[in-house]
mmCIF file of C-alpha atoms in Angstrom:
data_model
loop_
_atom_site.group_PDB
_atom_site.id
_atom_site.type_symbol
_atom_site.label_atom_id
_atom_site.label_comp_id
_atom_site.label_asym_id
_atom_site.label_seq_id
_atom_site.Cartn_x
_atom_site.Cartn_y
_atom_site.Cartn_z
ATOM 1 C CA UNK H 1 -0.681 -46.267 -50.080
ATOM 2 C CA UNK H 2 -0.762 -50.037 -50.472
ATOM 3 C CA UNK H 3 -2.307 -53.205 -49.120
ATOM 4 C CA UNK H 4 0.213 -55.199 -47.108
ATOM 5 C CA UNK H 5 0.704 -58.963 -47.185
ATOM 6 C CA UNK H 6 -1.286 -59.198 -43.953
ATOM 7 C CA UNK H 7 -4.294 -57.706 -45.697
ATOM 8 C CA UNK H 8 -3.997 -54.348 -43.942
ATOM 9 C CA UNK H 9 -4.794 -51.272 -46.038
ATOM 10 C CA UNK H 10 -2.732 -48.111 -45.766
ATOM 11 C CA UNK H 11 -4.538 -44.777 -46.024
ATOM 12 C CA UNK H 12 -4.019 -41.055 -45.677
ATOM 13 C CA UNK H 13 -6.468 -38.744 -43.985
ATOM 14 C CA UNK H 14 -6.641 -35.259 -45.507
ATOM 15 C CA UNK H 15 -8.866 -32.214 -45.406
ATOM 16 C CA UNK H 16 -9.775 -29.191 -47.455
ATOM 17 C CA UNK H 17 -11.160 -26.281 -45.407
ATOM 18 C CA UNK H 18 -12.093 -28.708 -42.636
ATOM 19 C CA UNK H 19 -13.943 -31.129 -44.944
ATOM 20 C CA UNK H 20 -12.095 -34.405 -44.231
ATOM 21 C CA UNK H 21 -11.440 -37.606 -46.166
ATOM 22 C CA UNK H 22 -10.033 -41.099 -45.854
ATOM 23 C CA UNK H 23 -8.116 -41.811 -49.070
ATOM 24 C CA UNK H 24 -6.923 -45.268 -50.126
ATOM 25 C CA UNK H 25 -5.032 -46.182 -53.295
ATOM 26 C CA UNK H 26 -6.053 -49.428 -55.035
ATOM 27 C CA UNK H 27 -3.946 -49.074 -58.192
ATOM 28 C CA UNK H 28 -1.627 -51.904 -57.137
ATOM 29 C CA UNK H 29 -4.187 -54.018 -55.314
ATOM 30 C CA UNK H 30 -7.801 -53.918 -56.441
ATOM 31 C CA UNK H 31 -9.241 -54.231 -52.957
ATOM 32 C CA UNK H 32 -13.035 -54.018 -52.753
ATOM 33 C CA UNK H 33 -14.833 -52.366 -49.839
ATOM 34 C CA UNK H 34 -18.553 -52.775 -49.285
ATOM 35 C CA UNK H 35 -20.773 -49.793 -48.526
ATOM 36 C CA UNK H 36 -21.199 -51.165 -44.996
ATOM 37 C CA UNK H 37 -17.404 -51.277 -44.497
ATOM 38 C CA UNK H 38 -17.051 -47.731 -45.860
ATOM 39 C CA UNK H 39 -19.778 -46.488 -43.509
ATOM 40 C CA UNK H 40 -18.099 -48.239 -40.560
ATOM 41 C CA UNK H 41 -14.685 -46.696 -41.277
ATOM 42 C CA UNK H 42 -16.246 -43.269 -41.918
ATOM 43 C CA UNK H 43 -18.000 -43.300 -38.548
ATOM 44 C CA UNK H 44 -16.422 -40.856 -36.087
ATOM 45 C CA UNK H 45 -16.187 -43.725 -33.566
ATOM 46 C CA UNK H 46 -13.599 -45.251 -35.916
ATOM 47 C CA UNK H 47 -11.277 -43.281 -38.235
ATOM 48 C CA UNK H 48 -14.046 -40.900 -39.264
ATOM 49 C CA UNK H 49 -14.496 -38.737 -42.342
ATOM 50 C CA UNK H 50 -17.033 -36.823 -44.381
ATOM 51 C CA UNK H 51 -16.216 -38.711 -47.596
ATOM 52 C CA UNK H 52 -14.301 -41.910 -48.305
ATOM 53 C CA UNK H 53 -12.105 -41.788 -51.429
ATOM 54 C CA UNK H 54 -10.860 -44.804 -53.407
ATOM 55 C CA UNK H 55 -8.185 -44.159 -56.049
ATOM 56 C CA UNK H 56 -8.067 -46.305 -59.200
ATOM 57 C CA UNK H 57 -6.290 -46.353 -62.554
ATOM 58 C CA UNK H 58 -7.664 -44.096 -65.282
ATOM 59 C CA UNK H 59 -7.125 -44.342 -69.020
ATOM 60 C CA UNK H 60 -8.199 -40.725 -69.506
ATOM 61 C CA UNK H 61 -6.694 -38.826 -66.573
ATOM 62 C CA UNK H 62 -3.949 -38.973 -63.953
ATOM 63 C CA UNK H 63 -6.197 -40.948 -61.570
ATOM 64 C CA UNK H 64 -9.796 -42.074 -61.130
ATOM 65 C CA UNK H 65 -11.397 -40.966 -57.864
ATOM 66 C CA UNK H 66 -14.353 -42.971 -56.515
ATOM 67 C CA UNK H 67 -16.262 -40.961 -53.911
ATOM 68 C CA UNK H 68 -18.448 -42.297 -51.114
ATOM 69 C CA UNK H 69 -20.386 -40.371 -48.486
ATOM 70 C CA UNK H 70 -20.041 -41.231 -44.809
ATOM 71 C CA UNK H 71 -23.174 -43.394 -44.989
ATOM 72 C CA UNK H 72 -21.578 -45.560 -47.707
ATOM 73 C CA UNK H 73 -23.600 -44.088 -50.584
ATOM 74 C CA UNK H 74 -21.833 -43.159 -53.812
ATOM 75 C CA UNK H 75 -21.306 -39.548 -54.881
ATOM 76 C CA UNK H 76 -20.288 -38.323 -58.350
ATOM 77 C CA UNK H 77 -18.356 -35.254 -57.170
ATOM 78 C CA UNK H 78 -16.484 -33.712 -54.241
ATOM 79 C CA UNK H 79 -14.590 -30.486 -54.795
ATOM 80 C CA UNK H 80 -12.469 -30.482 -51.644
ATOM 81 C CA UNK H 81 -11.475 -34.135 -52.114
ATOM 82 C CA UNK H 82 -10.509 -33.334 -55.705
ATOM 83 C CA UNK H 83 -8.023 -30.752 -54.417
ATOM 84 C CA UNK H 84 -6.587 -33.268 -51.948
ATOM 85 C CA UNK H 85 -6.192 -35.990 -54.567
ATOM 86 C CA UNK H 86 -4.737 -33.490 -57.051
ATOM 87 C CA UNK H 87 -2.132 -32.554 -54.437
ATOM 88 C CA UNK H 88 -1.234 -36.233 -53.910
ATOM 89 C CA UNK H 89 -0.826 -36.803 -57.661
ATOM 90 C CA UNK H 90 1.272 -33.649 -58.046
ATOM 91 C CA UNK H 91 3.542 -34.864 -55.250
ATOM 92 C CA UNK H 92 3.765 -38.384 -56.710
ATOM 93 C CA UNK H 93 4.609 -37.292 -60.247
ATOM 94 C CA UNK H 94 6.454 -34.062 -59.296
ATOM 95 C CA UNK H 95 4.280 -31.956 -61.591
ATOM 96 C CA UNK H 96 2.057 -28.907 -61.135
ATOM 97 C CA UNK H 97 -0.910 -29.894 -63.324
ATOM 98 C CA UNK H 98 -3.008 -33.081 -63.276
ATOM 99 C CA UNK H 99 -6.446 -34.301 -64.345
ATOM 100 C CA UNK H 100 -8.769 -36.137 -61.951
ATOM 101 C CA UNK H 101 -11.511 -38.385 -63.317
ATOM 102 C CA UNK H 102 -14.751 -38.817 -61.339
ATOM 103 C CA UNK H 103 -18.085 -40.411 -62.176
ATOM 104 C CA UNK H 104 -19.322 -37.084 -63.514
ATOM 105 C CA UNK H 105 -16.364 -35.498 -65.314
ATOM 106 C CA UNK H 106 -12.630 -35.112 -65.876
ATOM 107 C CA UNK H 107 -11.353 -32.218 -63.775
ATOM 108 C CA UNK H 108 -8.219 -30.204 -64.660
ATOM 109 C CA UNK H 109 -6.234 -29.102 -61.591
ATOM 110 C CA UNK H 110 -3.103 -27.035 -61.114
ATOM 111 C CA UNK H 111 -0.921 -25.768 -58.294
ATOM 112 C CA UNK H 112 -0.546 -22.046 -57.605
ATOM 113 C CA UNK H 113 1.855 -21.418 -54.719
ATOM 114 C CA UNK H 114 0.214 -23.047 -51.663
ATOM 115 C CA UNK H 115 -3.204 -23.424 -53.300
ATOM 116 C CA UNK H 116 -4.750 -25.994 -55.630
ATOM 117 C CA UNK H 117 -6.959 -24.645 -58.421
ATOM 118 C CA UNK H 118 -9.684 -26.911 -59.771
ATOM 119 C CA UNK H 119 -11.762 -26.323 -62.905
ATOM 120 C CA UNK H 120 -15.176 -27.650 -61.840
ATOM 121 C CA UNK H 121 -16.794 -26.976 -65.226
ATOM 122 C CA UNK H 122 -19.905 -25.013 -66.100
ATOM 123 C CA UNK H 123 -22.713 -24.938 -63.549
ATOM 124 C CA UNK H 124 -25.941 -26.545 -64.698
ATOM 125 C CA UNK H 125 -29.193 -24.769 -63.891
ATOM 126 C CA UNK H 126 -31.633 -26.819 -65.964
ATOM 127 C CA UNK H 127 -34.193 -28.652 -63.756
ATOM 128 C CA UNK H 128 -33.490 -31.956 -65.521
ATOM 129 C CA UNK H 129 -29.730 -31.563 -65.011
ATOM 130 C CA UNK H 130 -29.865 -30.731 -61.290
ATOM 131 C CA UNK H 131 -32.076 -32.951 -61.241
ATOM 132 C CA UNK H 132 -35.416 -31.746 -59.929
ATOM 133 C CA UNK H 133 -38.785 -33.481 -59.923
ATOM 134 C CA UNK H 134 -40.500 -33.532 -63.314
ATOM 135 C CA UNK H 135 -43.227 -31.133 -62.197
ATOM 136 C CA UNK H 136 -40.659 -28.350 -61.622
ATOM 137 C CA UNK H 137 -39.763 -26.214 -64.642
ATOM 138 C CA UNK H 138 -37.399 -23.679 -63.024
ATOM 139 C CA UNK H 139 -34.261 -23.907 -60.902
ATOM 140 C CA UNK H 140 -35.848 -21.413 -58.472
ATOM 141 C CA UNK H 141 -37.679 -23.465 -55.859
ATOM 142 C CA UNK H 142 -39.781 -22.261 -52.926
ATOM 143 C CA UNK H 143 -39.985 -24.556 -49.885
ATOM 144 C CA UNK H 144 -40.985 -23.649 -46.306
ATOM 145 C CA UNK H 145 -40.597 -19.896 -46.943
ATOM 146 C CA UNK H 146 -37.085 -20.358 -48.395
ATOM 147 C CA UNK H 147 -36.224 -19.408 -51.965
ATOM 148 C CA UNK H 148 -33.630 -21.856 -53.285
ATOM 149 C CA UNK H 149 -31.516 -21.758 -56.422
ATOM 150 C CA UNK H 150 -30.881 -25.247 -57.771
ATOM 151 C CA UNK H 151 -27.525 -25.922 -59.415
ATOM 152 C CA UNK H 152 -25.576 -29.016 -60.375
ATOM 153 C CA UNK H 153 -21.799 -28.877 -59.847
ATOM 154 C CA UNK H 154 -21.252 -32.568 -60.577
ATOM 155 C CA UNK H 155 -23.775 -33.246 -57.809
ATOM 156 C CA UNK H 156 -27.069 -31.531 -56.871
ATOM 157 C CA UNK H 157 -27.206 -28.418 -54.678
ATOM 158 C CA UNK H 158 -29.797 -25.928 -53.567
ATOM 159 C CA UNK H 159 -28.651 -22.496 -52.359
ATOM 160 C CA UNK H 160 -30.605 -19.921 -50.374
ATOM 161 C CA UNK H 161 -29.490 -16.383 -49.498
ATOM 162 C CA UNK H 162 -30.664 -15.275 -46.041
ATOM 163 C CA UNK H 163 -30.898 -11.885 -44.344
ATOM 164 C CA UNK H 164 -29.914 -13.346 -40.972
ATOM 165 C CA UNK H 165 -28.136 -16.385 -39.570
ATOM 166 C CA UNK H 166 -30.123 -19.588 -39.385
ATOM 167 C CA UNK H 167 -30.516 -20.916 -35.852
ATOM 168 C CA UNK H 168 -29.131 -24.341 -34.915
ATOM 169 C CA UNK H 169 -32.685 -25.512 -34.321
ATOM 170 C CA UNK H 170 -33.798 -24.547 -37.829
ATOM 171 C CA UNK H 171 -30.590 -25.829 -39.463
ATOM 172 C CA UNK H 172 -30.992 -29.302 -38.000
ATOM 173 C CA UNK H 173 -34.715 -29.228 -38.709
ATOM 174 C CA UNK H 174 -34.550 -28.190 -42.342
ATOM 175 C CA UNK H 175 -31.236 -29.836 -43.352
ATOM 176 C CA UNK H 176 -32.437 -33.471 -43.330
ATOM 177 C CA UNK H 177 -35.957 -32.474 -44.403
ATOM 178 C CA UNK H 178 -34.695 -30.706 -47.517
ATOM 179 C CA UNK H 179 -32.096 -33.376 -48.325
ATOM 180 C CA UNK H 180 -34.886 -35.947 -48.583
ATOM 181 C CA UNK H 181 -37.613 -33.710 -50.072
ATOM 182 C CA UNK H 182 -39.634 -35.211 -52.922
ATOM 183 C CA UNK H 183 -38.493 -32.370 -55.224
ATOM 184 C CA UNK H 184 -35.019 -33.966 -55.334
ATOM 185 C CA UNK H 185 -35.017 -37.497 -56.811
ATOM 186 C CA UNK H 186 -31.305 -37.990 -56.018
ATOM 187 C CA UNK H 187 -31.551 -36.078 -52.723
ATOM 188 C CA UNK H 188 -29.612 -32.809 -52.502
ATOM 189 C CA UNK H 189 -26.964 -30.771 -50.703
ATOM 190 C CA UNK H 190 -28.117 -27.539 -49.070
ATOM 191 C CA UNK H 191 -26.238 -24.245 -48.608
ATOM 192 C CA UNK H 192 -27.623 -21.569 -46.271
ATOM 193 C CA UNK H 193 -25.842 -18.326 -47.195
ATOM 194 C CA UNK H 194 -25.369 -14.909 -45.574
ATOM 195 C CA UNK H 195 -23.642 -12.072 -47.411
ATOM 196 C CA UNK H 196 -20.788 -10.795 -45.220
ATOM 197 C CA UNK H 197 -19.455 -8.128 -47.606
ATOM 198 C CA UNK H 198 -19.063 -7.514 -51.315
ATOM 199 C CA UNK H 199 -17.870 -10.779 -52.906
ATOM 200 C CA UNK H 200 -17.781 -12.477 -49.485
ATOM 201 C CA UNK H 201 -20.372 -15.010 -48.316
ATOM 202 C CA UNK H 202 -20.642 -17.055 -45.118
ATOM 203 C CA UNK H 203 -22.127 -20.503 -45.607
ATOM 204 C CA UNK H 204 -23.469 -23.323 -43.480
ATOM 205 C CA UNK H 205 -23.798 -26.573 -45.395
ATOM 206 C CA UNK H 206 -25.811 -29.761 -45.042
ATOM 207 C CA UNK H 207 -24.392 -32.557 -47.228
ATOM 208 C CA UNK H 208 -26.529 -35.428 -48.448
ATOM 209 C CA UNK H 209 -25.482 -38.735 -46.933
ATOM 210 C CA UNK H 210 -23.333 -36.960 -44.328
ATOM 211 C CA UNK H 211 -25.129 -34.142 -42.483
ATOM 212 C CA UNK H 212 -23.416 -30.939 -41.436
ATOM 213 C CA UNK H 213 -19.806 -30.629 -42.592
ATOM 214 C CA UNK H 214 -17.223 -27.941 -41.910
ATOM 215 C CA UNK H 215 -17.129 -27.068 -45.611
ATOM 216 C CA UNK H 216 -18.067 -28.354 -49.050
ATOM 217 C CA UNK H 217 -16.048 -27.657 -52.197
ATOM 218 C CA UNK H 218 -18.818 -28.303 -54.714
ATOM 219 C CA UNK H 219 -21.096 -26.375 -52.343
ATOM 220 C CA UNK H 220 -18.768 -23.373 -52.523
ATOM 221 C CA UNK H 221 -18.946 -23.643 -56.309
ATOM 222 C CA UNK H 222 -22.749 -23.813 -56.158
ATOM 223 C CA UNK H 223 -22.903 -20.703 -53.945
ATOM 224 C CA UNK H 224 -20.605 -18.844 -56.323
ATOM 225 C CA UNK H 225 -22.631 -19.955 -59.341
ATOM 226 C CA UNK H 226 -25.910 -18.870 -57.718
ATOM 227 C CA UNK H 227 -24.391 -15.532 -56.639
ATOM 228 C CA UNK H 228 -23.168 -14.884 -60.186
ATOM 229 C CA UNK H 229 -26.597 -15.859 -61.584
ATOM 230 C CA UNK H 230 -28.320 -13.417 -59.179
ATOM 231 C CA UNK H 231 -25.739 -10.673 -59.911
ATOM 232 C CA UNK H 232 -24.774 -10.634 -56.236
ATOM 233 C CA UNK H 233 -21.065 -10.998 -56.993
ATOM 234 C CA UNK H 234 -18.420 -10.563 -59.653
ATOM 235 C CA UNK H 235 -14.747 -11.422 -59.962
ATOM 236 C CA UNK H 236 -13.308 -13.705 -57.279
ATOM 237 C CA UNK H 237 -15.695 -14.621 -54.463
ATOM 238 C CA UNK H 238 -14.644 -15.633 -50.952
ATOM 239 C CA UNK H 239 -16.797 -18.412 -49.487
ATOM 240 C CA UNK H 240 -16.328 -18.815 -45.723
ATOM 241 C CA UNK H 241 -17.329 -22.038 -43.971
ATOM 242 C CA UNK H 242 -16.856 -23.116 -40.373
ATOM 243 C CA UNK H 243 -13.732 -24.988 -41.482
ATOM 244 C CA UNK H 244 -12.109 -22.321 -43.629
ATOM 245 C CA UNK H 245 -12.269 -20.294 -46.829
ATOM 246 C CA UNK H 246 -12.601 -21.327 -50.468
ATOM 247 C CA UNK H 247 -12.285 -18.909 -53.385
ATOM 248 C CA UNK H 248 -14.535 -19.113 -56.442
ATOM 249 C CA UNK H 249 -14.286 -17.371 -59.809
ATOM 250 C CA UNK H 250 -15.544 -17.729 -63.388
ATOM 251 C CA UNK H 251 -13.140 -18.111 -66.294
ATOM 252 C CA UNK H 252 -13.762 -16.719 -69.777
ATOM 253 C CA UNK H 253 -15.549 -19.950 -70.762
ATOM 254 C CA UNK H 254 -18.065 -19.644 -67.941
ATOM 255 C CA UNK H 255 -16.456 -22.459 -65.948
ATOM 256 C CA UNK H 256 -16.214 -22.375 -62.163
ATOM 257 C CA UNK H 257 -12.657 -22.237 -60.797
ATOM 258 C CA UNK H 258 -12.266 -23.278 -57.161
ATOM 259 C CA UNK H 259 -9.120 -22.354 -55.216
ATOM 260 C CA UNK H 260 -8.048 -23.486 -51.772
ATOM 261 C CA UNK H 261 -5.421 -25.237 -49.697
ATOM 262 C CA UNK H 262 -5.208 -28.829 -48.475
ATOM 263 C CA UNK H 263 -3.995 -30.386 -45.233
ATOM 264 C CA UNK H 264 -2.503 -33.829 -44.634
ATOM 265 C CA UNK H 265 -3.797 -34.897 -41.213
ATOM 266 C CA UNK H 266 -2.145 -38.314 -40.742
ATOM 267 C CA UNK H 267 -1.240 -41.640 -42.349
ATOM 268 C CA UNK H 268 -2.551 -44.896 -40.959
ATOM 269 C CA UNK H 269 -3.315 -48.556 -41.494
ATOM 270 C CA UNK H 270 -6.725 -50.219 -41.660
ATOM 271 C CA UNK H 271 -6.582 -53.777 -40.261
ATOM 272 C CA UNK H 272 -7.720 -56.534 -42.620
ATOM 273 C CA UNK H 273 -11.508 -56.483 -42.806
#
């Protein structure tokens, strides 16, 4: 993925469980994109994606991954994009283990047959780590008759377990309202969860800076972390989104391990901006 002499930028579009990304590699050419340009390219009227990924050199890992939401805002973490980038690095270097650096952490990844496993680290439940507003002293938050569990998986999430499916009307009402609620100084991602069976949860997700997406990797991790905290699950947990399934487990160190496949959708060229 390079910038040509004409100023065009090559990219690859990939997805993890339906969550899709535009990925460009700036290791050879340090091309700068403004937030307005990222938002324009991320718009579904153009190439379209949930998150825009810019790859850079890293002194500490195989690659540095800069993550931007579809509205051009920066994000410190994206689990599904991490799997996609890990796959690209494994293909490039012909290896089965890599480390991906983000704004929030260095993430070990490895290949297991057709899946990519990502160590997303220990979930953070402290109100100041999520972060929550200073007047909140617990990660259990009650808003509009919902009970949410706050958790940081490199970015902020709130998770609620429901007895029945949320209607479209309520999803699109509460998604943006909760994202921008005063309890969340950095905004938040929201997971509405229904238990389908033992160790199997169905999730509908609202991502900050994006809206509804077909899946969310860090969101799957947050659901797993909240389910483990509430003793609703043990062992490996299947998280089903509209776009596909992601598998979550805890290792012996209490770190969240995310497992799932990746898809290369197409390669393309962005004309000089």
